[in-house]
mmCIF file of C-alpha atoms and ligand atoms in Angstrom:
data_model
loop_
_atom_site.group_PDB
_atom_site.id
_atom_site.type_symbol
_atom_site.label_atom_id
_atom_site.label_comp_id
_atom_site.label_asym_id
_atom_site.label_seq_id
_atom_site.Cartn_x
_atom_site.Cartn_y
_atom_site.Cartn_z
ATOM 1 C CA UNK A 1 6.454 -213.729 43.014
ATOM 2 C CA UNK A 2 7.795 -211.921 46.178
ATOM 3 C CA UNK A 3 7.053 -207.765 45.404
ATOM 4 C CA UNK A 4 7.857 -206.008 48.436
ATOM 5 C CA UNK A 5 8.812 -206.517 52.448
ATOM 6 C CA UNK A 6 6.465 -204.730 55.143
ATOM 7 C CA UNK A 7 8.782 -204.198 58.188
ATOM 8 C CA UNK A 8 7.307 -204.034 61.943
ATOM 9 C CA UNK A 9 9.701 -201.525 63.855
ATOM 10 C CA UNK A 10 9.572 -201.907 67.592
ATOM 11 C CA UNK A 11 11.087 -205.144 68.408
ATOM 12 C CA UNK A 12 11.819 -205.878 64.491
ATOM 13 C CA UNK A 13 13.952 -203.073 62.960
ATOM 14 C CA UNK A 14 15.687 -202.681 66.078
ATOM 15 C CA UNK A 15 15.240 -203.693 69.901
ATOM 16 C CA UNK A 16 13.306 -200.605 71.137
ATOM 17 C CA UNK A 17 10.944 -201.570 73.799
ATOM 18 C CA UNK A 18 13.484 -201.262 76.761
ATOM 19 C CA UNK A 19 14.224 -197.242 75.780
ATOM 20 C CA UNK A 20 10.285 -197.184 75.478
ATOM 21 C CA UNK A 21 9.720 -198.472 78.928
ATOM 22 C CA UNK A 22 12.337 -195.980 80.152
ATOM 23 C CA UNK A 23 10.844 -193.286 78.166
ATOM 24 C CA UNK A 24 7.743 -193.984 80.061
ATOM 25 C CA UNK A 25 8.894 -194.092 83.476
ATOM 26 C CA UNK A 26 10.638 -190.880 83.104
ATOM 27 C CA UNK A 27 7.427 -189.139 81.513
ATOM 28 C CA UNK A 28 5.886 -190.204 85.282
ATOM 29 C CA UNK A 29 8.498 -189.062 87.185
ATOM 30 C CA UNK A 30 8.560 -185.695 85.001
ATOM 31 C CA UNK A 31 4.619 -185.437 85.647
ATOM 32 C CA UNK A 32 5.084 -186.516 89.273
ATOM 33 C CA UNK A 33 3.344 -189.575 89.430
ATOM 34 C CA UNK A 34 4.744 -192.301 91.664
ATOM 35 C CA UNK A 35 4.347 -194.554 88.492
ATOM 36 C CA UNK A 36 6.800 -197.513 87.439
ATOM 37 C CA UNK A 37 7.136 -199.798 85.126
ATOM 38 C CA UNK A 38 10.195 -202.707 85.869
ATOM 39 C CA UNK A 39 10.616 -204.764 82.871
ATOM 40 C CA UNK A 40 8.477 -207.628 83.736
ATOM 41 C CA UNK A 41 5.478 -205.395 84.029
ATOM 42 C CA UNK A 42 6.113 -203.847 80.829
ATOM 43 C CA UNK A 43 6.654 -207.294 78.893
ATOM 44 C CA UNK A 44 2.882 -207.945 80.046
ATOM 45 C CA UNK A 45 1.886 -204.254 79.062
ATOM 46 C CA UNK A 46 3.232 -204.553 75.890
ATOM 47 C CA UNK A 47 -0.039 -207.295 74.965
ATOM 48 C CA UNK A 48 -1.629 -203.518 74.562
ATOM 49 C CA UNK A 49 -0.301 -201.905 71.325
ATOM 50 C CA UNK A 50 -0.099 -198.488 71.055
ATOM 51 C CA UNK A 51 1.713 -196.240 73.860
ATOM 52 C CA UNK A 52 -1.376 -194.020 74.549
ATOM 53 C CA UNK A 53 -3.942 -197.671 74.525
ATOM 54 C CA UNK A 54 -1.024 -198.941 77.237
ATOM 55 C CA UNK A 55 -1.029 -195.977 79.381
ATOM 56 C CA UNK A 56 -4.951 -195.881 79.667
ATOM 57 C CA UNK A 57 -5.225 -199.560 79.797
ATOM 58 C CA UNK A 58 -2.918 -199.653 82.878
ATOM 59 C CA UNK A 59 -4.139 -196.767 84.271
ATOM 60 C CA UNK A 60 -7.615 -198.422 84.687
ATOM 61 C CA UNK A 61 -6.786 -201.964 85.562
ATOM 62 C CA UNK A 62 -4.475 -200.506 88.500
ATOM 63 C CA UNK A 63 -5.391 -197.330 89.355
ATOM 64 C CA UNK A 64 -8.420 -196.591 91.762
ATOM 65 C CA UNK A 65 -8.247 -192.917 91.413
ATOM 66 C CA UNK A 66 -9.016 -193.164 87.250
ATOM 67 C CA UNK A 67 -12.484 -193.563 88.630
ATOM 68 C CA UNK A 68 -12.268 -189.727 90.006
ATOM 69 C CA UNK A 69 -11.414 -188.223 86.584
ATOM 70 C CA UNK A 70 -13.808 -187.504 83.624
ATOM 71 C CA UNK A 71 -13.279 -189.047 80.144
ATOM 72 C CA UNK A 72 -12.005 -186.123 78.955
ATOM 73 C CA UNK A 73 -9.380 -185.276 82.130
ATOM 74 C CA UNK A 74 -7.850 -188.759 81.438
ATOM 75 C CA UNK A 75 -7.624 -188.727 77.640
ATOM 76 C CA UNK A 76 -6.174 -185.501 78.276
ATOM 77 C CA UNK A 77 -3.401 -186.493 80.894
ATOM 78 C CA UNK A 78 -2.763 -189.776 78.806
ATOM 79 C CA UNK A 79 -1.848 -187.641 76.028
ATOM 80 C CA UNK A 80 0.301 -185.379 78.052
ATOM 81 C CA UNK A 81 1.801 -188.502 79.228
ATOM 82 C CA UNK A 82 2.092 -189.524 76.167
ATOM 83 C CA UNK A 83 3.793 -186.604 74.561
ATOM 84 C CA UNK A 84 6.667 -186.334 77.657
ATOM 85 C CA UNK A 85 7.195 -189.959 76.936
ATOM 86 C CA UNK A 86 7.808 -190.044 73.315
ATOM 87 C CA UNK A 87 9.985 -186.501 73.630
ATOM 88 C CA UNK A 88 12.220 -188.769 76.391
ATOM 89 C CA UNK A 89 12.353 -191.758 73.944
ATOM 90 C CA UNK A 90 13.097 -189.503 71.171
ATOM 91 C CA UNK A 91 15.997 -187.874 73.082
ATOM 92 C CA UNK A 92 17.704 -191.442 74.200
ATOM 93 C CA UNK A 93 17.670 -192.656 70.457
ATOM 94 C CA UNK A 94 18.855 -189.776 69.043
ATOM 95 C CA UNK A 95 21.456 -190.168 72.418
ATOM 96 C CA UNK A 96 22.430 -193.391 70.822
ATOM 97 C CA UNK A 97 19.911 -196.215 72.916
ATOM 98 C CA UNK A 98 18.933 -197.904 70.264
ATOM 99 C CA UNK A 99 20.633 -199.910 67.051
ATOM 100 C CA UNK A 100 19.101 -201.847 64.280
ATOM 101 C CA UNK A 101 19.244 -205.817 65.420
ATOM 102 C CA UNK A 102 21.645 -207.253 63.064
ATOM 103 C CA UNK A 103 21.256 -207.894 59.237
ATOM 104 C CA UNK A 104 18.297 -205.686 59.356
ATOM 105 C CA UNK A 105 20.092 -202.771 57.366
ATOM 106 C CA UNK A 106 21.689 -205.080 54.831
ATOM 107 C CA UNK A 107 18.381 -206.785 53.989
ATOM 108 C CA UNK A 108 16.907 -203.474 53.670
ATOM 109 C CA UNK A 109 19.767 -201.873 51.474
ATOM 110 C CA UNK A 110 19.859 -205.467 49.475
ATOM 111 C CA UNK A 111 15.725 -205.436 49.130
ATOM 112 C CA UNK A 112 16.313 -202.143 47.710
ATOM 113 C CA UNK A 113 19.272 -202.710 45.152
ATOM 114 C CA UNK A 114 16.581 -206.411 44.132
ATOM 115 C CA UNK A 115 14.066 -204.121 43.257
ATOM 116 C CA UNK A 116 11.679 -205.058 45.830
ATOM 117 C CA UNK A 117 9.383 -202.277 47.398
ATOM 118 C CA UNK A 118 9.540 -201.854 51.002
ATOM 119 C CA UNK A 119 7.211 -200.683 53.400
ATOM 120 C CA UNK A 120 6.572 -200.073 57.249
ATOM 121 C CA UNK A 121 3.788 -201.270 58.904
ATOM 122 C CA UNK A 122 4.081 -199.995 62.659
ATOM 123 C CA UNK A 123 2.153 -198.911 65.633
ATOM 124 C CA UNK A 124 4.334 -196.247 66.767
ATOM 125 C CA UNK A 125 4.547 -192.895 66.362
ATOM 126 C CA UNK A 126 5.997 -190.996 63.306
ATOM 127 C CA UNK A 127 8.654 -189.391 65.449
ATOM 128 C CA UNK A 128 9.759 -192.463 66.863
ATOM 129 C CA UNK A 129 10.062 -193.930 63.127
ATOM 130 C CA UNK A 130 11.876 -190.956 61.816
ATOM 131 C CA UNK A 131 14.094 -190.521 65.390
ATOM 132 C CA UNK A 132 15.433 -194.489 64.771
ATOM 133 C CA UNK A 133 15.809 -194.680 61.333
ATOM 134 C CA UNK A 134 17.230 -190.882 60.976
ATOM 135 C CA UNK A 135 20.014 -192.211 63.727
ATOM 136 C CA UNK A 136 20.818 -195.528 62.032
ATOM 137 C CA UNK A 137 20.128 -195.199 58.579
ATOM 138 C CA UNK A 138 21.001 -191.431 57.910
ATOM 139 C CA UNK A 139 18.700 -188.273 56.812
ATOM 140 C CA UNK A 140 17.794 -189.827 53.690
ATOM 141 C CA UNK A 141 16.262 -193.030 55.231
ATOM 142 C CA UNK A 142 12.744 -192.720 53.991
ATOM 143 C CA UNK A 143 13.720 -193.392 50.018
ATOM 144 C CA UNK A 144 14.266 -196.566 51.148
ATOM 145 C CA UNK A 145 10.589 -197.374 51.532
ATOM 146 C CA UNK A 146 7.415 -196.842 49.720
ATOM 147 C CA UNK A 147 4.644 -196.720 51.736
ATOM 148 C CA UNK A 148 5.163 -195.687 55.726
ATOM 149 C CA UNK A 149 1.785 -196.406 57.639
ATOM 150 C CA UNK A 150 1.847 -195.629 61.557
ATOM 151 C CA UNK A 151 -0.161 -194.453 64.803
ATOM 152 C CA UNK A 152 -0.946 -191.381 63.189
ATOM 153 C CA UNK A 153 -2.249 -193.029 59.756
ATOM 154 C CA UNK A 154 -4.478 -196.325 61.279
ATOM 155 C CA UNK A 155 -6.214 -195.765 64.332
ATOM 156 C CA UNK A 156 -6.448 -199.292 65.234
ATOM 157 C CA UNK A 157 -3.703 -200.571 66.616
ATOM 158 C CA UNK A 158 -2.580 -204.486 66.534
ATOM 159 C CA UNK A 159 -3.560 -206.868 66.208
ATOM 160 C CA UNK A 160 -6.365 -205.544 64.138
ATOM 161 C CA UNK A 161 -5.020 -205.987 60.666
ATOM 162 C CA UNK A 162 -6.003 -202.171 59.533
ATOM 163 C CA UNK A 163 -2.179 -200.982 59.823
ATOM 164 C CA UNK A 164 -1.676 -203.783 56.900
ATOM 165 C CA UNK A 165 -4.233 -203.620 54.536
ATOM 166 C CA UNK A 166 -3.678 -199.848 54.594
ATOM 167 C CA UNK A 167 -0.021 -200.784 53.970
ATOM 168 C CA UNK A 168 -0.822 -203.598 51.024
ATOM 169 C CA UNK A 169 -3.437 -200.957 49.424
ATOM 170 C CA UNK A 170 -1.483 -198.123 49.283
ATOM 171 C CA UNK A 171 1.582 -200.272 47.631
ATOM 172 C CA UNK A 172 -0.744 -201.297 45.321
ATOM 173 C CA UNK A 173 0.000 -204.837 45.928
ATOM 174 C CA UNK A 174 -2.435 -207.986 46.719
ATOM 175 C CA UNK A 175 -1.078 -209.863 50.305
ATOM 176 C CA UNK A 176 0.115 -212.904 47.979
ATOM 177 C CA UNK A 177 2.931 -210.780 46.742
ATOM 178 C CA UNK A 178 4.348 -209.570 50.048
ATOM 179 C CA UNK A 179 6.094 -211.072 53.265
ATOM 180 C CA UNK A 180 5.729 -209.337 56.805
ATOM 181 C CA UNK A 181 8.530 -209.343 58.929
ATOM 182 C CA UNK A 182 7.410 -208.730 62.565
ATOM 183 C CA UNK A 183 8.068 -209.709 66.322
ATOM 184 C CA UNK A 184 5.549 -210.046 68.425
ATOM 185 C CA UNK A 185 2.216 -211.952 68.660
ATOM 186 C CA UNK A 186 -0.255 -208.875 68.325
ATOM 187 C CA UNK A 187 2.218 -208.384 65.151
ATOM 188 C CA UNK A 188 1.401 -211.962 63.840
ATOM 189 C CA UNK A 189 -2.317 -211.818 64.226
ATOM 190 C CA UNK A 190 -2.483 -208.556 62.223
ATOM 191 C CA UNK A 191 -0.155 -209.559 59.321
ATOM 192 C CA UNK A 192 -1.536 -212.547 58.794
ATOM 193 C CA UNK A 193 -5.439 -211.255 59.532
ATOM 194 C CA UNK A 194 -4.528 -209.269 56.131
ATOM 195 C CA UNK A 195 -3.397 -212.113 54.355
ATOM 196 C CA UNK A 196 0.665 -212.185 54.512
ATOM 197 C CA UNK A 197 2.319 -214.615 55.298
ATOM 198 C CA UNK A 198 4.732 -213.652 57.867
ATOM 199 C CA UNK A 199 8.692 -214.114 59.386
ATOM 200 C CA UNK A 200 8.765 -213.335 63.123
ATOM 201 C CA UNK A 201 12.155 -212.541 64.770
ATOM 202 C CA UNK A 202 11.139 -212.609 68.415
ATOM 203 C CA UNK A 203 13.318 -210.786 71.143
ATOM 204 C CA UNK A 204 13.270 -211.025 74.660
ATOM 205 C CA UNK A 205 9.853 -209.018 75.462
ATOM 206 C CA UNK A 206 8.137 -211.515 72.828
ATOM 207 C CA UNK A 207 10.059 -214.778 72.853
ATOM 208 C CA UNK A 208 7.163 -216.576 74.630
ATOM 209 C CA UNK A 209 4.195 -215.296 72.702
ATOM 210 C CA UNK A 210 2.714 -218.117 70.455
ATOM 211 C CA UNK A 211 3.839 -217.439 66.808
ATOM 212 C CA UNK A 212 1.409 -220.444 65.405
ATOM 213 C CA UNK A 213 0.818 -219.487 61.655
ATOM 214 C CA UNK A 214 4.373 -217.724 60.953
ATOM 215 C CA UNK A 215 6.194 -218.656 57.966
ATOM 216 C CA UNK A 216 9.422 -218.663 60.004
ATOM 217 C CA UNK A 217 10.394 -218.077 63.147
ATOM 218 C CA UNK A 218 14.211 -216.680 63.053
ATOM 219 C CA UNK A 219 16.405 -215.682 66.200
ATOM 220 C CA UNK A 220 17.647 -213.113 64.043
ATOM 221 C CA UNK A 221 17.958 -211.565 60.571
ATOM 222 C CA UNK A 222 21.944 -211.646 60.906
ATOM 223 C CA UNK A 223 22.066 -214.735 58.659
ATOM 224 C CA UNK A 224 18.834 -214.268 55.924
ATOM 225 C CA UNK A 225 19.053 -212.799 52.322
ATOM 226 C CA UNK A 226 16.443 -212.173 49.808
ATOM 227 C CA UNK A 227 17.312 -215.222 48.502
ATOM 228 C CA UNK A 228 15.742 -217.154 51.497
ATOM 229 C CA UNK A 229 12.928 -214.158 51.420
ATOM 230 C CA UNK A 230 12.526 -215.302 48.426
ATOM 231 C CA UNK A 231 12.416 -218.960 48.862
ATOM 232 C CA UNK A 232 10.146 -219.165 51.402
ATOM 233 C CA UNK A 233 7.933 -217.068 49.992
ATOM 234 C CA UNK A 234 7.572 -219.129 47.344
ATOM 235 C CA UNK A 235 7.271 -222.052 49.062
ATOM 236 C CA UNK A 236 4.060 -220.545 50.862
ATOM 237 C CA UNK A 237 2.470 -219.923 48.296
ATOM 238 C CA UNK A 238 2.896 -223.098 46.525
ATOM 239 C CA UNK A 239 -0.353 -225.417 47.116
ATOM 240 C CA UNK A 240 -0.039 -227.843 49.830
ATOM 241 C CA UNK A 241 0.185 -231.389 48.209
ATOM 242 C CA UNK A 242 -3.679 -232.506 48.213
ATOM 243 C CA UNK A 243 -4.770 -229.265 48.803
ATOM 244 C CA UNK A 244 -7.872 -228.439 46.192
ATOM 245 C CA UNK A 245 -6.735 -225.787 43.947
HETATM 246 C C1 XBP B 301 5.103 -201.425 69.215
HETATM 247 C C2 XBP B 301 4.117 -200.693 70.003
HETATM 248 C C3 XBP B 301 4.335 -199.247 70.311
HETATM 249 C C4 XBP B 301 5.617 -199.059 71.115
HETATM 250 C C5 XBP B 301 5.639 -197.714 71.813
HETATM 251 O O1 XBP B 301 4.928 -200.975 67.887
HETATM 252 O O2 XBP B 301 3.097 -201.271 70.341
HETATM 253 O O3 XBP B 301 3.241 -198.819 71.087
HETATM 254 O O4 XBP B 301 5.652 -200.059 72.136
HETATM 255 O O5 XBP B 301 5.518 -196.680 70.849
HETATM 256 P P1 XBP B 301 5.296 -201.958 66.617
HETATM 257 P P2 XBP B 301 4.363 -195.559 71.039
HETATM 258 O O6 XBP B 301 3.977 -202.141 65.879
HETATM 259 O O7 XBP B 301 6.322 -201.185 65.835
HETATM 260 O O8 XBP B 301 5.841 -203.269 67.173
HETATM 261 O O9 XBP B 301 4.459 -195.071 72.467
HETATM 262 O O10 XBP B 301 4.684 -194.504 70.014
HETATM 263 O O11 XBP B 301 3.067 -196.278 70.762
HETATM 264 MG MG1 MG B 302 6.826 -204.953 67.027
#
């Protein structure tokens, strides 16, 4: 019996990752580094979840001069970095960058009204949660879910599954009686690594990841209602025919 939906955001709730990639290069240029990432760079960045994990991780596969700095200079600077980039991403969704992908704010209000509990299950930061949802959903967005788990609650970032077995304890819930929605591979591999199964709605930074293992793979939202949620939920967790019970 399907008790609750655990929502991904970036990529999922809405299309974010192109204000986050602008975000970032204007957090260089702000710091005056000569730093840029075009789109196709990012789409290969974003294998690293976590803004802060991205930033390092780039920083050392490209950047000679990290070898100059002391652990503690470049954790430092990343978080600077960091810090200009979400205040810039921040600013352009409260500016109006960013919208929910369609049907996502009807299956949330209809979840809701079903009596299912909802959750988020993200790697971003709490202001970038907050700055979306506040813009698209209204001040009062956060009755709408349960259980919020994020950057600043689960260290490790996807794919690890800690983000959703944080999620799934805290809603008091075993994985059997949730569905994931999420976008990306990384997203996959920790949903299902903590036991849910999972409906992917790829977009055009994840569209060729491998999403092997999803219970669906949808172009969109625009056209699902708990009534499918609820379908093919069931239908995944009815034993295969010959499976041994
Ligand atoms: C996607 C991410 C995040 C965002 C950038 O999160 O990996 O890092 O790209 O946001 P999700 P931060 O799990 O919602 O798909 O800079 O705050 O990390
Ligand atoms: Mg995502």
């Amino acid at each position: 019996m399907l008790r609750a939906l655990i929502f991904d955001v970036d990529g999922t709730l809405a299309d974010t990752e192109s204000a986050h990639c602008a975000a970032f290069n204007q957090a260089f240029a702000e710091f005056g580094l000569d730093w840029h990432w075009d789109e196709a760079l990012y789409t290969e960045l974003l294998n690293i979840s976590g803004g802060k994990e991205r930033l390092l991780h780039y920083w050392k596969t490209t950047r000679p001069d990290v070898r100059e700095l002391d652990a503690m200079a470049l954790q430092d600077t990343v978080a600077r970095l960091h810090e200009l980039k979400t205040a810039a991403y921040e600013r352009a969704v409260q500016d109006g960058a960013v919208q929910l992908r369609p049907g996502v704010l009807r299956l949330i209000e209809s979840a809701y009204q079903d009596g299912l509990r909802l959750a988020i299950a993200t790697t971003t930061s709490p202001v970038n949660i907050a700055a979306l949802l506040r813009t698209a959903i209204g001040p009062d967005w956060a009755h709408y879910f349960m259980v919020i788990e994020d950057a600043s609650t689960a260290q490790r970032k996807k794919p690890d599954p800690q983000v959703y077995r944080q999620t799934l304890e805290r809603l008091q819930l075993p994985a059997s009686a949730c569905l994931a929605i999420e976008d990306s591979a990384n997203g996959l591999q920790a949903a299902t690594g903590a036991g849910l199964a999972t409906v992917i709605t790829p977009n055009s930074f994840t569209a060729h990841h491998d999403f092997s293992g999803a219970l669906r793979v949808l172009p969109t939202l625009r056209d699902t209602g708990i009534a499918d949620l609820r379908a093919w939920h069931a239908q995944a967790a009815a034993p295969r025919p010959g499976a041994h019970s």
